[in-house]
XYZ file of C-alpha atoms in Angstrom:
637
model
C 0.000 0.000 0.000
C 2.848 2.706 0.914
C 4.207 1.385 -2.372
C 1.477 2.458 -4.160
C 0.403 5.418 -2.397
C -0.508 8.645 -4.555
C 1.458 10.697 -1.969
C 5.053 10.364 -0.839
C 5.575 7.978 2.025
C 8.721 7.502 3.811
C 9.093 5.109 7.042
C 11.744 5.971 9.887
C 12.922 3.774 12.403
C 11.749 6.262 15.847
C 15.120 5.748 17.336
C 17.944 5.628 14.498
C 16.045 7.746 12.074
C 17.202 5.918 9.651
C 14.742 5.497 6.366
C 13.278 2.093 6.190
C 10.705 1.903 3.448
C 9.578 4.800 0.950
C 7.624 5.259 -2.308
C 8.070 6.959 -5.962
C 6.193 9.554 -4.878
C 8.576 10.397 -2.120
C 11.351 9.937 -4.084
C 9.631 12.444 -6.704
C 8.891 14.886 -4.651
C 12.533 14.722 -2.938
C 14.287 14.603 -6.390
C 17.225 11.983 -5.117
C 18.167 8.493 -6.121
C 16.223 5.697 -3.755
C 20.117 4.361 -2.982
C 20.662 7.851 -1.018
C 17.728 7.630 1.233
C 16.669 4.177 1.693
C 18.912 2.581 4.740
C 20.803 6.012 5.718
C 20.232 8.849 8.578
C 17.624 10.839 7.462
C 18.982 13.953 7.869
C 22.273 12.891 5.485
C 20.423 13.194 2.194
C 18.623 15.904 3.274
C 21.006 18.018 5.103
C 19.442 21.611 3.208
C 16.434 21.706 5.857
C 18.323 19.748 8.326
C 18.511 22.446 10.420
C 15.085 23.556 9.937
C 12.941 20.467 10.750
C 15.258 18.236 12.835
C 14.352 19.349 16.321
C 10.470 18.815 15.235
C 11.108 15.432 14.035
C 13.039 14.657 17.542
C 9.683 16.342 19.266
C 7.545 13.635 17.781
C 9.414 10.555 18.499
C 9.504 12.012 22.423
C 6.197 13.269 22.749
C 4.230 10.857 20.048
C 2.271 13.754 18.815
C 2.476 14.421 14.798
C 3.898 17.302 13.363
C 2.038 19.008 10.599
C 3.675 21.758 7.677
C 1.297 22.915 5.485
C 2.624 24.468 2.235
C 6.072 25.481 3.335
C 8.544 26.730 1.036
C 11.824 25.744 1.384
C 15.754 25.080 -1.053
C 15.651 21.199 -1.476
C 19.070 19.757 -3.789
C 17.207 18.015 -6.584
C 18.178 16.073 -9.193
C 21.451 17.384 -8.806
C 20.383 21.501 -7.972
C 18.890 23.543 -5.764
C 15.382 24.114 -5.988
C 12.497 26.569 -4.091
C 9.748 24.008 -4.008
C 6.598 24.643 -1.858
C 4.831 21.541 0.043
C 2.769 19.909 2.766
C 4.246 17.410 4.931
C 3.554 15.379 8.202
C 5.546 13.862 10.228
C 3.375 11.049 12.046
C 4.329 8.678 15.089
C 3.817 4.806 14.748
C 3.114 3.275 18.150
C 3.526 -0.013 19.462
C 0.759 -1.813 21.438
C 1.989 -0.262 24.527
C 1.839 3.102 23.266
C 5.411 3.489 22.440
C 6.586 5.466 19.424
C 8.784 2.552 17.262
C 8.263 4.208 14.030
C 7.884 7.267 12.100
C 6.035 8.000 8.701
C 6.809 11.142 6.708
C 3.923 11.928 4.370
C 4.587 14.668 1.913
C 2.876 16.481 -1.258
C 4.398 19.020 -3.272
C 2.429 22.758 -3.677
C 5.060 24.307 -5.840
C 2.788 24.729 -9.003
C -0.347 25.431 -6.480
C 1.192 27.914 -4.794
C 3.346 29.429 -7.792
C -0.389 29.908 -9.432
C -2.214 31.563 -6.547
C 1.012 33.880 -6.085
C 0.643 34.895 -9.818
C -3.029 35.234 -9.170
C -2.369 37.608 -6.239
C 0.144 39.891 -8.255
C -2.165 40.266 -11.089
C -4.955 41.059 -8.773
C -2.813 43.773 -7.015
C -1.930 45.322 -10.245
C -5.958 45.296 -11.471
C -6.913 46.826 -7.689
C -4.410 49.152 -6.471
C -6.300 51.224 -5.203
C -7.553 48.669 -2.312
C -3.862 47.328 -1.994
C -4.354 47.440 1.530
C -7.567 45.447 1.652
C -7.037 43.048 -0.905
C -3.909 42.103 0.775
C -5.749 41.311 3.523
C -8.035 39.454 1.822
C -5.242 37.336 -0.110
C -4.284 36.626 2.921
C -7.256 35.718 4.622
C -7.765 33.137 0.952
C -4.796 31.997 1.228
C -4.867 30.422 4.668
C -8.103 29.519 4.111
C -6.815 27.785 1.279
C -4.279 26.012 2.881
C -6.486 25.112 5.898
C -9.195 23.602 3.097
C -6.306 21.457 0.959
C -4.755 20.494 4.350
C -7.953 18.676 5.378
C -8.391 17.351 1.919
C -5.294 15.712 1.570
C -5.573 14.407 5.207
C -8.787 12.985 4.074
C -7.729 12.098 0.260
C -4.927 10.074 1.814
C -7.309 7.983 4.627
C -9.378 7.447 1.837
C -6.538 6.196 -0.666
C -5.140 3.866 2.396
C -8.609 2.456 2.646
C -8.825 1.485 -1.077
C -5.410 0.683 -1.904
C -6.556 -3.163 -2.143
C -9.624 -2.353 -4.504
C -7.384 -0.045 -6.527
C -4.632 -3.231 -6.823
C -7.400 -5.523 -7.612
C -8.705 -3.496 -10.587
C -4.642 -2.727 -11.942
C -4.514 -6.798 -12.537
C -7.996 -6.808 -13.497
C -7.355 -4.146 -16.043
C -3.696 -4.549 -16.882
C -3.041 -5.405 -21.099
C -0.576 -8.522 -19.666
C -1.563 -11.628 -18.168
C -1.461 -11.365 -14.398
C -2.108 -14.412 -11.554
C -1.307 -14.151 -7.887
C -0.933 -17.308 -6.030
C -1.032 -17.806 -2.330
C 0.684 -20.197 -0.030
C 2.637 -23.249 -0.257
C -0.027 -25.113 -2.872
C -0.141 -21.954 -4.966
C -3.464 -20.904 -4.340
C -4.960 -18.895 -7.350
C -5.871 -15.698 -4.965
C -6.189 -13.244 -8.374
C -6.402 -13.701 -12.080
C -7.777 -11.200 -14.578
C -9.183 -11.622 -17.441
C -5.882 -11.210 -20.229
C -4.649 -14.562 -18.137
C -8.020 -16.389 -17.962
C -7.994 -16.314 -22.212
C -4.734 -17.875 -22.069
C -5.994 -20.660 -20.161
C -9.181 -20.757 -21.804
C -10.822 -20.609 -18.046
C -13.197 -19.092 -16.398
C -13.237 -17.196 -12.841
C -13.928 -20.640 -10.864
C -10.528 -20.839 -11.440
C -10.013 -18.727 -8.679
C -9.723 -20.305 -4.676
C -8.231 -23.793 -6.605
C -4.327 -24.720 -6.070
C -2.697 -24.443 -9.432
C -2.050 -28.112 -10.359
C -5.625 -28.826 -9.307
C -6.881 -26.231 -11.628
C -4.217 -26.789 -14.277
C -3.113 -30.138 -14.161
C -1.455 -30.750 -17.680
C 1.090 -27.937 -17.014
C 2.440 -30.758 -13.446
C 6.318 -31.015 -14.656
C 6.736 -27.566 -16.841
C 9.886 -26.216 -15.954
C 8.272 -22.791 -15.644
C 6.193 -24.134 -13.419
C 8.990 -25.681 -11.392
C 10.355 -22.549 -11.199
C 7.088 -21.097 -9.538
C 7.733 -23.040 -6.810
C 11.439 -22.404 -6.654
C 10.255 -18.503 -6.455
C 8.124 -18.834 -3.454
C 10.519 -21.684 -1.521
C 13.549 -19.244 -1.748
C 11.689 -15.641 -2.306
C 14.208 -15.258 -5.490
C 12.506 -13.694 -8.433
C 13.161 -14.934 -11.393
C 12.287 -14.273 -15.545
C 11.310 -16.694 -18.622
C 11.766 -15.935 -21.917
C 9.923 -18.176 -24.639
C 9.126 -20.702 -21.415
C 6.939 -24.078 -23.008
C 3.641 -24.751 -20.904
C 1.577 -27.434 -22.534
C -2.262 -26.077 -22.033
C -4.918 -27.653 -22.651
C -7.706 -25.909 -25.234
C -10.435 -27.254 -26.228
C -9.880 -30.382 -24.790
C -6.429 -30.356 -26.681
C -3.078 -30.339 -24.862
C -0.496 -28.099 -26.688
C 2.337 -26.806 -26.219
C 2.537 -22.913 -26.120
C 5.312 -20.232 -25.150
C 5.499 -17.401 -22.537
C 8.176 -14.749 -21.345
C 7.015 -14.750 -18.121
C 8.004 -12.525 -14.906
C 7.927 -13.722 -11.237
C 7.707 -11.755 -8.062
C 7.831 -12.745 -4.457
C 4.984 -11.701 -2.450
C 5.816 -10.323 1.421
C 4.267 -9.407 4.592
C 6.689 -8.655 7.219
C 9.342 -10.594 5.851
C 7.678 -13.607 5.367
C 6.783 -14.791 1.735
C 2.867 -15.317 1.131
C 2.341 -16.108 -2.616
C 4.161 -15.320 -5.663
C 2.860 -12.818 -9.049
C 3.225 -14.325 -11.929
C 3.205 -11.262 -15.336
C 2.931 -13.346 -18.582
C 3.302 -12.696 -22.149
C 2.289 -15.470 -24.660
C 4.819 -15.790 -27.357
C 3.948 -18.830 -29.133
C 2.744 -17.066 -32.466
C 6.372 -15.745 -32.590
C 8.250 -18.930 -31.567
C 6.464 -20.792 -34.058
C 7.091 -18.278 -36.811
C 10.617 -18.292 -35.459
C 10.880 -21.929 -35.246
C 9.511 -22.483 -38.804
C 11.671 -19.738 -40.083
C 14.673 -21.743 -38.222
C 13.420 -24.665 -39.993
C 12.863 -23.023 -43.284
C 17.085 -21.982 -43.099
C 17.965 -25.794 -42.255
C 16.300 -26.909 -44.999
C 18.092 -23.930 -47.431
C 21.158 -24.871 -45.585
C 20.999 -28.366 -46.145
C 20.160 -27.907 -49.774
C 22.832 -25.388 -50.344
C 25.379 -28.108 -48.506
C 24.289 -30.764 -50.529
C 24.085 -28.986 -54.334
C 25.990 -29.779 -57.408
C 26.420 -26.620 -57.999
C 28.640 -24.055 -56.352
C 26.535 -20.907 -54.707
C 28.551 -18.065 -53.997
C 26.899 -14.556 -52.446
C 28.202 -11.344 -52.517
C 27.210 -7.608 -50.418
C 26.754 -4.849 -52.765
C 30.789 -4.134 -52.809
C 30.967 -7.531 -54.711
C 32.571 -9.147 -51.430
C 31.606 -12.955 -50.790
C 29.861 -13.523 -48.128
C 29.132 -17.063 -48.470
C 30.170 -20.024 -50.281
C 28.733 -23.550 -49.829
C 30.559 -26.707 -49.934
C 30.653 -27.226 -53.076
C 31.600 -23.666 -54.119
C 34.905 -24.319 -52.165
C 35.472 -28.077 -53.695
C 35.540 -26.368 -57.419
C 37.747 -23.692 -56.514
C 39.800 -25.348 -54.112
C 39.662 -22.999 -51.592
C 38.220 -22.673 -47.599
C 34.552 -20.071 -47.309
C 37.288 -18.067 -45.068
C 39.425 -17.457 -48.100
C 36.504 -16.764 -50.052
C 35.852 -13.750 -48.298
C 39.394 -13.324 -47.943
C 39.293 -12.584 -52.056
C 38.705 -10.309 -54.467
C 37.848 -9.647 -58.221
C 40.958 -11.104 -60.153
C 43.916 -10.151 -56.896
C 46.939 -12.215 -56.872
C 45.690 -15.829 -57.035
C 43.430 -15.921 -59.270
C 42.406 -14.364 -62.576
C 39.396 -14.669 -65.219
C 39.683 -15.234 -68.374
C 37.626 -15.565 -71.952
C 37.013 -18.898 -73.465
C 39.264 -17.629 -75.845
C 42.141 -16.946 -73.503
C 41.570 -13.129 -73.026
C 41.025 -11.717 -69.650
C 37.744 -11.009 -68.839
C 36.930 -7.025 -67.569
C 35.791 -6.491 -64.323
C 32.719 -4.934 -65.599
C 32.080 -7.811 -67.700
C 32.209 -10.423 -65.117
C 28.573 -11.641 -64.886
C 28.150 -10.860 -61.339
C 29.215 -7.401 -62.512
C 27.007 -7.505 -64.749
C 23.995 -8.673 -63.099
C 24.645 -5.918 -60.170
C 24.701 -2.972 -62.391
C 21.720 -4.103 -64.940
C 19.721 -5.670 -62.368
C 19.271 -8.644 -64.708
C 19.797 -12.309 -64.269
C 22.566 -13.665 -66.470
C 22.321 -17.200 -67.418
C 24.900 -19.959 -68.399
C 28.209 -17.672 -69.025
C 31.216 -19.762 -69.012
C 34.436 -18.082 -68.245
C 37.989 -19.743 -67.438
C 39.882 -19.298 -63.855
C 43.293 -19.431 -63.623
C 44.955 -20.098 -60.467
C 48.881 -19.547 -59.954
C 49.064 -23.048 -57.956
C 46.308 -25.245 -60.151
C 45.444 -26.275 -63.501
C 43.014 -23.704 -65.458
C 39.208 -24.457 -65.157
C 36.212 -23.672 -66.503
C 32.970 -22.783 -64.997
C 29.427 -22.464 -66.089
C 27.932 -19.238 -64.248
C 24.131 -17.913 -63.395
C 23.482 -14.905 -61.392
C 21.001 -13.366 -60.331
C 20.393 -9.610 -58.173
C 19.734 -9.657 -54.799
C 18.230 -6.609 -52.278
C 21.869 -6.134 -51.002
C 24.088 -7.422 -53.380
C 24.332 -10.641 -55.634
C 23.806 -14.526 -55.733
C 26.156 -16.739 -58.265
C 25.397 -20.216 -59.119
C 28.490 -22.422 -60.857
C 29.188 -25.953 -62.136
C 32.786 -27.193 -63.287
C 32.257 -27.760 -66.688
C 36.123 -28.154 -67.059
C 35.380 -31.580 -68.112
C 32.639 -30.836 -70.720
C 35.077 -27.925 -72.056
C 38.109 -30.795 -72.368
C 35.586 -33.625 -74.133
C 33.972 -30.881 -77.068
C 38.200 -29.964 -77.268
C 39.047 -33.404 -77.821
C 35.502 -33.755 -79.983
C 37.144 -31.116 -82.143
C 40.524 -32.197 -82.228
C 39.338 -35.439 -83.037
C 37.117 -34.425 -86.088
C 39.851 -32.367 -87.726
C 42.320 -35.851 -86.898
C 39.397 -38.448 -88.126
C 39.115 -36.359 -91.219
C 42.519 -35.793 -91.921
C 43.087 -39.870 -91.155
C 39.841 -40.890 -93.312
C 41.104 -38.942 -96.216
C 44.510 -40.206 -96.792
C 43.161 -43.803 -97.570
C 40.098 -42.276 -99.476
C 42.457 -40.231 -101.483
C 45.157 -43.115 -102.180
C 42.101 -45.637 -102.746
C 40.556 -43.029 -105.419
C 43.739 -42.504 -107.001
C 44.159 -46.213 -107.642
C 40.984 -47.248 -109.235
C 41.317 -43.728 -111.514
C 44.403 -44.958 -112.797
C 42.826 -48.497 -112.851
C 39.937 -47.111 -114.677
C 42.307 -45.092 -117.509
C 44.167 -48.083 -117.768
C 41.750 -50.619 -117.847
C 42.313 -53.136 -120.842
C 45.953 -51.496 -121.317
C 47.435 -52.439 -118.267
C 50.364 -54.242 -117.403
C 50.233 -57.242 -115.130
C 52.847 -55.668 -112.341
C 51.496 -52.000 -112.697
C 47.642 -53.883 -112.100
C 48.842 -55.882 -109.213
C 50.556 -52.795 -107.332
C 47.398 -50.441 -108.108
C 45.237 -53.407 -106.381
C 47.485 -53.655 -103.412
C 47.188 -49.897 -103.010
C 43.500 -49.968 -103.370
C 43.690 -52.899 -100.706
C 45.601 -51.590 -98.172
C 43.785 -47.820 -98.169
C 40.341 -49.912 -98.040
C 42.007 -52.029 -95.103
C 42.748 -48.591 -93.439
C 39.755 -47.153 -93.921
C 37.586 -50.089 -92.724
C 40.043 -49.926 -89.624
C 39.261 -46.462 -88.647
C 35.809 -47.311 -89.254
C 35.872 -50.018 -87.292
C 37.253 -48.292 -84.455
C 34.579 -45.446 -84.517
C 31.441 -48.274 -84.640
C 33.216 -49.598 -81.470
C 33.675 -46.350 -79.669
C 30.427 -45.882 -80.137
C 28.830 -49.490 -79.089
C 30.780 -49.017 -75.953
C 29.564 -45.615 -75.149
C 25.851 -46.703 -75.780
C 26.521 -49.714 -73.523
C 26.062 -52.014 -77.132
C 29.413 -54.353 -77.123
C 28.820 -57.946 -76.363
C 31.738 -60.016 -74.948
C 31.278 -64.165 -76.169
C 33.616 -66.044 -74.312
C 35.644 -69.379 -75.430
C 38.542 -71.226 -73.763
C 41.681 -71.243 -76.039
C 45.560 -71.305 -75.562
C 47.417 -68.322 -75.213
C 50.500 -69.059 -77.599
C 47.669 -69.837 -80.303
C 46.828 -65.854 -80.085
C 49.700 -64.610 -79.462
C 51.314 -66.371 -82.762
C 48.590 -64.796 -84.773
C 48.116 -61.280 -83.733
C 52.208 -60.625 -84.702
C 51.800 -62.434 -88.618
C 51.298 -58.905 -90.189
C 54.813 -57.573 -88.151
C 56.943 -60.468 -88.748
C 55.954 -60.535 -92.542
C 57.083 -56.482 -92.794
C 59.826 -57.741 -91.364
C 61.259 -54.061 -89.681
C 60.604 -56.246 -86.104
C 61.684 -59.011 -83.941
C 59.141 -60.667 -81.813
C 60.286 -62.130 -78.586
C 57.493 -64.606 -76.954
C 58.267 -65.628 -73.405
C 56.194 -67.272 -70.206
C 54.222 -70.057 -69.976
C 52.615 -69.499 -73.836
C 50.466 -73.201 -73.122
C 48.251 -71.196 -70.820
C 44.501 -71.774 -71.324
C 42.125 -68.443 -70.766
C 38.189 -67.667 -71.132
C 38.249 -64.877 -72.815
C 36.251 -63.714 -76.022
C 39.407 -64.184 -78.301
C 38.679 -61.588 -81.439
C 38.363 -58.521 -78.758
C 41.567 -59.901 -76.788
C 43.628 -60.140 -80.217
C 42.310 -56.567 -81.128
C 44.056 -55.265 -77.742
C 47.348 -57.024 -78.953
C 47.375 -56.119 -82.008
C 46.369 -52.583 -80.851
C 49.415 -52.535 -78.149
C 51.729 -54.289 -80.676
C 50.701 -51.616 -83.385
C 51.533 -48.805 -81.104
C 54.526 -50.463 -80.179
C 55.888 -50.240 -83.808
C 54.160 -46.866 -84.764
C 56.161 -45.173 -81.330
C 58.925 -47.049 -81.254
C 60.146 -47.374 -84.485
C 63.819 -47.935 -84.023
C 63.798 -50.196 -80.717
C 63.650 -53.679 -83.185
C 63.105 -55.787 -80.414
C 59.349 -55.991 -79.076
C 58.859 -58.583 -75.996
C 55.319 -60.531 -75.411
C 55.433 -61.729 -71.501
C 53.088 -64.172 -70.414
C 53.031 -64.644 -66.827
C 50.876 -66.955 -64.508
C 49.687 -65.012 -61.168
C 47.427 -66.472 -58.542
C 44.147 -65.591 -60.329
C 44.931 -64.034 -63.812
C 46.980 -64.387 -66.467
C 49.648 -60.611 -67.157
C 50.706 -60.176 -70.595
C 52.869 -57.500 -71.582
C 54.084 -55.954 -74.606
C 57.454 -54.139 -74.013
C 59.454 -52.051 -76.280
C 63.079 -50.292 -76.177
C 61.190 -46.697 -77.581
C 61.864 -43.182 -76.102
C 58.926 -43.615 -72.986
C 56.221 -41.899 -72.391
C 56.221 -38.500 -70.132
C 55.094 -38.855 -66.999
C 52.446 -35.992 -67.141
C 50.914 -38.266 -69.948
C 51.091 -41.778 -68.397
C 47.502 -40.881 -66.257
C 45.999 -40.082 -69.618
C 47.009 -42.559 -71.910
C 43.672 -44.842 -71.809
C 41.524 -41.837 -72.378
C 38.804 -41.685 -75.576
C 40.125 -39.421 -78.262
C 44.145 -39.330 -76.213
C 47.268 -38.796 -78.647
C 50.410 -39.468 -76.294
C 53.013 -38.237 -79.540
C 56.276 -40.140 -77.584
C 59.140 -39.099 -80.603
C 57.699 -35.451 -81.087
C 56.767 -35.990 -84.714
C 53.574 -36.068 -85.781
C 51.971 -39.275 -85.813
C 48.569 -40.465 -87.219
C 45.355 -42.137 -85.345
C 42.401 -41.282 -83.971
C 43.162 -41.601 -80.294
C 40.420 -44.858 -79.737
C 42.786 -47.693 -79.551
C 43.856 -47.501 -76.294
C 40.576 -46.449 -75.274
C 38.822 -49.716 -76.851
C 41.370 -51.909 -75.086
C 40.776 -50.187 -72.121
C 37.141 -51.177 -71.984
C 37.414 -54.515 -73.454
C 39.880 -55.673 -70.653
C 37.331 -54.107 -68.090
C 34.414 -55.902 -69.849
C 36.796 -59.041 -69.137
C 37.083 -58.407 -65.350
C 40.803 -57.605 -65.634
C 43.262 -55.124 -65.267
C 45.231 -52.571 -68.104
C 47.870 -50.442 -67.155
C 51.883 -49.006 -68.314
C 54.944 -48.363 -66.686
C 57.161 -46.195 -68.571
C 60.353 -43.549 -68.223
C 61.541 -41.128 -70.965
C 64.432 -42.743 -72.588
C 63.702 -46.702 -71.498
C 61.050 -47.753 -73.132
C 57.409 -48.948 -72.532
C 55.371 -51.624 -71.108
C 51.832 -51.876 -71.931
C 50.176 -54.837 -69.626
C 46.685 -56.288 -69.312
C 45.225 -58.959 -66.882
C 42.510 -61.659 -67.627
C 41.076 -63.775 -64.862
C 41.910 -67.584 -65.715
């Protein structure tokens, strides 16, 4: 109630006078922090009217009669200044049951403005009515304690009155407060107050009120907010919630819901009587939160997990983020992402055609100052440290800068090269033996009937041998292409080893520019489908000539291991560099080994390649500039 009061209150101890309890209003009216008052002498904050009032204060704790000041004016320090400030103050005894004096309230209300106003009043007055100065000041005066007698009484009585309904006046604050309110009682948590704000929470109704909260509310038993409504009234400690869950029950439906919630020890004389419980329901903005939360996992977890790289930049063209896969491409941490900048000293952009590529044409560049989504741009990235790659870009604006979407299309880039190196190579290799063949049969055709038996037999064996080579390289290209559409059929037979490897070397012994060595176990019996194996010899055989042309010893190594059969073709040539070894089996691969130029289509080793795999087994090389090369192959037995 002194709390609450709508007049300054301040409680002394009769014998220390030191201040025990006081009120905003008192601390309004005296204009001082509540740490300068509350606990000290009570003349030390107020030591301005110290002298004035301190032998009247003494008087009532003696005598135990009050002491009443109506509308004096005297200097108070406030708020840091000194201030003439009119007011009314008592100062009132507190007595024991014996009729001792133990305490001492000081009840005060400020006149300043009151008294400033009739003052003005009186001055203008004088000025209308000099002539009666005399008897209008007489008059003033004769208001003005009349006046003061009137608002004495009236603030005597005002303040009786508000003591009297200072528990209505609390009821109707919770009743009308915009926040949920309860006030419990007693160990059990009596429900002593609720207003209405906290009954439409609980979907309840006053008959709520006189029942112990778990009686009345018996789904929330085991909340930890409610736990710590307990705590608060077994240890007087007040404590706050924020987003608290309390499952309550709604239409016959538990659920949970979320509250910041505030909670207050309730006193009397030291002892705690109930607790106040101030609630807030936040569950419309938990949930929002929580599905927003969600919502970012998801975009998260989708960003983690793309195929793409997703890089975003502020409006300065920064990065700010860069998923996984973003770092994979370029080989570099999300750290040293936003570490970088357009084109600095690691990196730099470049045209598909080699040129560097403008800041300003950069397509996140571009998309920031157009404000228009740019789709599928490739551009080139060169790194001081890493081989050049190639990256398919889309970006699009955002409110504060820019969002870029990449895949590695360094791969596609290096197939359409080799696509294009290949056509020019297949045409240049298909035309030779077109051209030789169509020279032949023109001379055959002027000729014909006029031709000499030697001249006829060397323009057939030209004719022969370009339609040979041409229905090689045709050959070739029908089984690249059965093996890239999944088309080439393996039909397996048992057969001798020696048997193959005496026929696949006929055409090389007959040119006689080559010596064959056979060695191993050549009676060696293998399931294999025999055409596609001799096609890999004759393949690695062939390139052993073609590379190797003056190493005119070629070894064939059979050799029995504990589940396969290893043969190996081996040549004295100049090697193979070692950057080229990892790329020798690949479609459409040239590996040029004496530096002249060589012809082929790039498919042989290729077409080994994925026979032997087709087989189960194994194809590989070991090889060092200047000693030759080994070409090997496996086939289970």
């Amino acid at each position: 109630m002194v709390l609450q009061a709508p007049i300054g209150i301040c409680l002394l101890d009769a014998t220390t006078m030191v201040a025990e309890l006081l009120n905003d209003k008192f601390l309004e009216v005296a204009g001082k922090p509540r740490e300068t008052i509350i606990g000290k002498f009570y003349w030390e904050p107020f030591a301005e009217v110290r002298e004035l009032y301190e032998d009247a204060l003494k008087n009532v704790a003696l005598t135990g009669e009050p002491y009443y000041a109506n509308e004096v004016e005297m200097t108070l320090i406030r708020n840091g200044r000194e201030e003439q400030v009119v007011v009314t103050f008592v100062y009132n005894p507190i007595k024991d049951e014996k009729g001792i004096v133990v305490k001492i309230a000081v009840w005060v209300v400020e006149n300043t403005i009151q008294a400033k106003a009739r003052n003005e009043m009186g001055a203008l007055n004088k000025k209308l009515t000099s002539s009666n100065l005399d008897m209008q000041t007489v008059n003033t005066d004769l208001s003005r304690l009349n006046s003061e007698l009137l608002l004495s009484n009236k603030n005597i009585h005002l303040l009786n009155l508000r003591l009297q309904e200072s528990e209505t006046d609390f009821k109707r604050l919770v009743e009308q407060a915009p926040v949920a309110i309860l006030v419990f009682r007693g160990p059990d948590m009596v429900i002593d107050l609720v207003n209405q704000a906290m009954l439409e929470i609980l979907g309840k109704d006053a008959s709520l009120i006189g029942k112990p909260l778990l009686e009345g509310l018996p789904e929330i038993k085991g909340a930890p907010a409610v736990d710590q409504l307990f705590h608060v009234f077994q240890t007087g400690e007040a404590s706050d919630g924020n987003e608290a869950p309390v499952p309550i029950k709604t239409n016959g439906v538990v659920e949970t819901r979320y509250f910041n919630f505030s909670y207050r020890p309730l006193l009397d004389k030291g002892k705690i009587i109930g607790v106040m419980d101030v609630a807030v329901e936040v569950t419309a903005q938990v949930l929002a939160r929580k599905t927003l939360e969600a919502n970012e996992q998801r975009l998260q977890s989708i960003l983690d997990t793309m195929a793409e790289g997703v890089v975003i930049v502020n409006a300065a063209g920064q990065p700010t983020y860069a998923n996984p896969m973003a770092q994979q491409i370029m080989g570099i941490s999300e750290e040293q992402f936003k570490e970088r900048d357009y084109n600095d000293t690691k990196w730099h952009n470049e045209r598909l055609d080699g040129t560097p590529l403008l800041r300003e044409d950069h397509p996140m560049y571009v998309v920031m100052r157009t404000g228009q989504p740019v789709f599928d741009q490739e551009i080139a990235i060169v790194q001081s440290d890493q081989e050049k790659i190639y990256i398919s870009i889309n970006a699009a604006p955002l409110r504060d800068g820019g969002i870029i979407s990449f895949t590695d299309v360094t791969s596609r880039r290096k197939q359409l090269q080799q696509k294009e190196d290949f056509i020019s190579v297949a045409s240049h290799e298909l035309r030779t033996p077109v051209t030789s063949l169509k020279a032949a049969l023109q001379l055959l055709d002027r000729m014909q009937g006029n031709i000499r038996p030697e001249v006829l037999a060397k323009l057939l064996g030209q004719a022969n041998r370009s339609l040979n080579k041409l229905s090689d390289l045709i050959t070739s290209l029908l089984n690249t292409n059965r093996i890239s559409q999944g088309r080439f059929p393996v039909h397996k037979t048992t057969f001798a080893i020696g048997n193959l490897l005496r026929g696949c070397c006929q055409h090389i012994l007959s040119a006689g520019s080559h010596e064959i060595i056979q060695q191993g176990d050549l009676e060696l019996q293998v399931t294999a489908d025999e055409q596609q194996i001799d096609q890999v010899l004759v393949n690695l055989l062939n390139n052993a000539v073609k590379y190797a042309p003056q190493s005119r010893r070629i070894i064939l190594q059979v050799e029995q291991q504990t589940h396969a059969v290893k043969i190996s073709v081996t040549d004295q040539g100049p090697g193979i560099p070692a950057d080229k070894v990892s790329h020798i089996f690949e479609r459409y691969y040239q590996a040029d080994r004496s530096g002249g130029e060589l012809s082929g289509l790039g498919l042989g080793l290729y077409i080994s390649a994925e026979i032997i795999e087709k087989h189960g087994g194994k194809i590989g090389v070991e090889s060092k500039p200047g000693q030759g090369s080994s070409f090997w192959f496996t086939l289970p037995l």
